[in-house]
Short mmCIF file of C-alpha atoms in Angstrom, two decimals:
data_model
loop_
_atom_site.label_atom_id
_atom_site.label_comp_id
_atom_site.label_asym_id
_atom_site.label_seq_id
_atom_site.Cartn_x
_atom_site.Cartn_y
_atom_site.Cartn_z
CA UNK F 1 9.06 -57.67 38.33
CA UNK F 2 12.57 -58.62 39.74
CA UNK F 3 14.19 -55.61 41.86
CA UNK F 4 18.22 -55.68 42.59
CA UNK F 5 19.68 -53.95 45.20
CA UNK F 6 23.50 -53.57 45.25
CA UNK F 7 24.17 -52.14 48.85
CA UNK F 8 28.19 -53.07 48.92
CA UNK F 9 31.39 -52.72 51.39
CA UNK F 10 34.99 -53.43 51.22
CA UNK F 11 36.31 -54.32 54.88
CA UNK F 12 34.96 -51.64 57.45
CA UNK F 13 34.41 -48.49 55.81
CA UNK F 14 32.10 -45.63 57.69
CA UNK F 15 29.88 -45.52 54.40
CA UNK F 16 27.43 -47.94 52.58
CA UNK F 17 27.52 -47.46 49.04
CA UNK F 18 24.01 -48.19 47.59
CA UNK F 19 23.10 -48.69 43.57
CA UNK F 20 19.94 -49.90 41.99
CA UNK F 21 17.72 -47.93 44.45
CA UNK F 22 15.59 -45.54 41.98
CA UNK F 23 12.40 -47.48 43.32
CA UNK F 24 13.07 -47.09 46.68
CA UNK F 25 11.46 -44.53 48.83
CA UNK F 26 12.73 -45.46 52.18
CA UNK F 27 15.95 -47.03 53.41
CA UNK F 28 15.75 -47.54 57.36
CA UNK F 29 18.55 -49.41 59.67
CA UNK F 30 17.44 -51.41 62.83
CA UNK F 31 19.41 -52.55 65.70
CA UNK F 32 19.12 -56.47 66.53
CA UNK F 33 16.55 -55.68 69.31
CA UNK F 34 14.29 -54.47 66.65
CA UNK F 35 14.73 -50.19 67.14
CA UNK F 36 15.02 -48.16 64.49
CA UNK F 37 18.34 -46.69 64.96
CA UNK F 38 18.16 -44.80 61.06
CA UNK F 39 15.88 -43.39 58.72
CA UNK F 40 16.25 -41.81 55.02
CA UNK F 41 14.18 -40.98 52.19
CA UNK F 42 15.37 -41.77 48.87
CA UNK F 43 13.79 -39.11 46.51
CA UNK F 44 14.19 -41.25 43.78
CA UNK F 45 17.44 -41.34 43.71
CA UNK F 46 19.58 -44.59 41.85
CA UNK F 47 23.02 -44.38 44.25
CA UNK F 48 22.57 -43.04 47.41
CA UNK F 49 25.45 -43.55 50.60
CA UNK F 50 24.90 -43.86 54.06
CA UNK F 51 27.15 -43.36 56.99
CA UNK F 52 26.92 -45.56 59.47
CA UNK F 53 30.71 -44.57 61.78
CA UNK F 54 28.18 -43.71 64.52
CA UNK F 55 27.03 -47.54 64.74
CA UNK F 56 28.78 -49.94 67.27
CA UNK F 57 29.76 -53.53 66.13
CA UNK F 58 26.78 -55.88 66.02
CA UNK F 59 24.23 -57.32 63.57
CA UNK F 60 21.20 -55.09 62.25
CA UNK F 61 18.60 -54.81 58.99
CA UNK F 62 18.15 -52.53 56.22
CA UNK F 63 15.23 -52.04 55.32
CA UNK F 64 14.30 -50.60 51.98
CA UNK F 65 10.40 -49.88 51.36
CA UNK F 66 9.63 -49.28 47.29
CA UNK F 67 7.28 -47.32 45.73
CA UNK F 68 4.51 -50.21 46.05
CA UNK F 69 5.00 -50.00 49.62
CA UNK F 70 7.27 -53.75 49.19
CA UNK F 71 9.51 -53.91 52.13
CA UNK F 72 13.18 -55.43 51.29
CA UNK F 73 15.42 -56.88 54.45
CA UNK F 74 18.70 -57.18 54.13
CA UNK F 75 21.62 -57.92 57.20
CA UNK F 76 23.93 -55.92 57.94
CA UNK F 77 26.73 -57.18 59.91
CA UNK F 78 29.23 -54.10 61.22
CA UNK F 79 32.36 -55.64 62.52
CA UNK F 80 35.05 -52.92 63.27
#
């Protein structure tokens, strides 16, 4: 079964805006060295945002983990 995830921006903006996300259980943000930096459950939520003002400029992953333990990577590039 396909999965979608919609995480979206416009320019720099302190908040991710994610849609599509009901199967998700656990959205988590790592720095390029590999640390997790950020950690959320999604109680089954479909639209969920996350801040990230506190993060520097640099490249990191989201990861999203579903509710048959699938993980999803995504980059995420925060240029400010």
């Amino acid at each position: 079964r396909n999965r979608t995830l919609f995480p979206y921006t416009t320019l720099f903006r302190s908040i991710i805006n994610l849609q599509g996300i009901n199967e998700i259980i656990l959205i988590q943000i790592f720095n390029s060295s590999g640390q997790l930096i950020f950690g959320v459950e999604n109680e089954g939520e479909n639209i969920r945002q996350i801040d990230v003002s506190n993060l520097i400029s640099g490249s990191y992953t989201m990861r999203f983990i579903t509710t048959q333990n699938t993980y999803i990577n995504h980059k995420l590039q925060i240029i400010k």
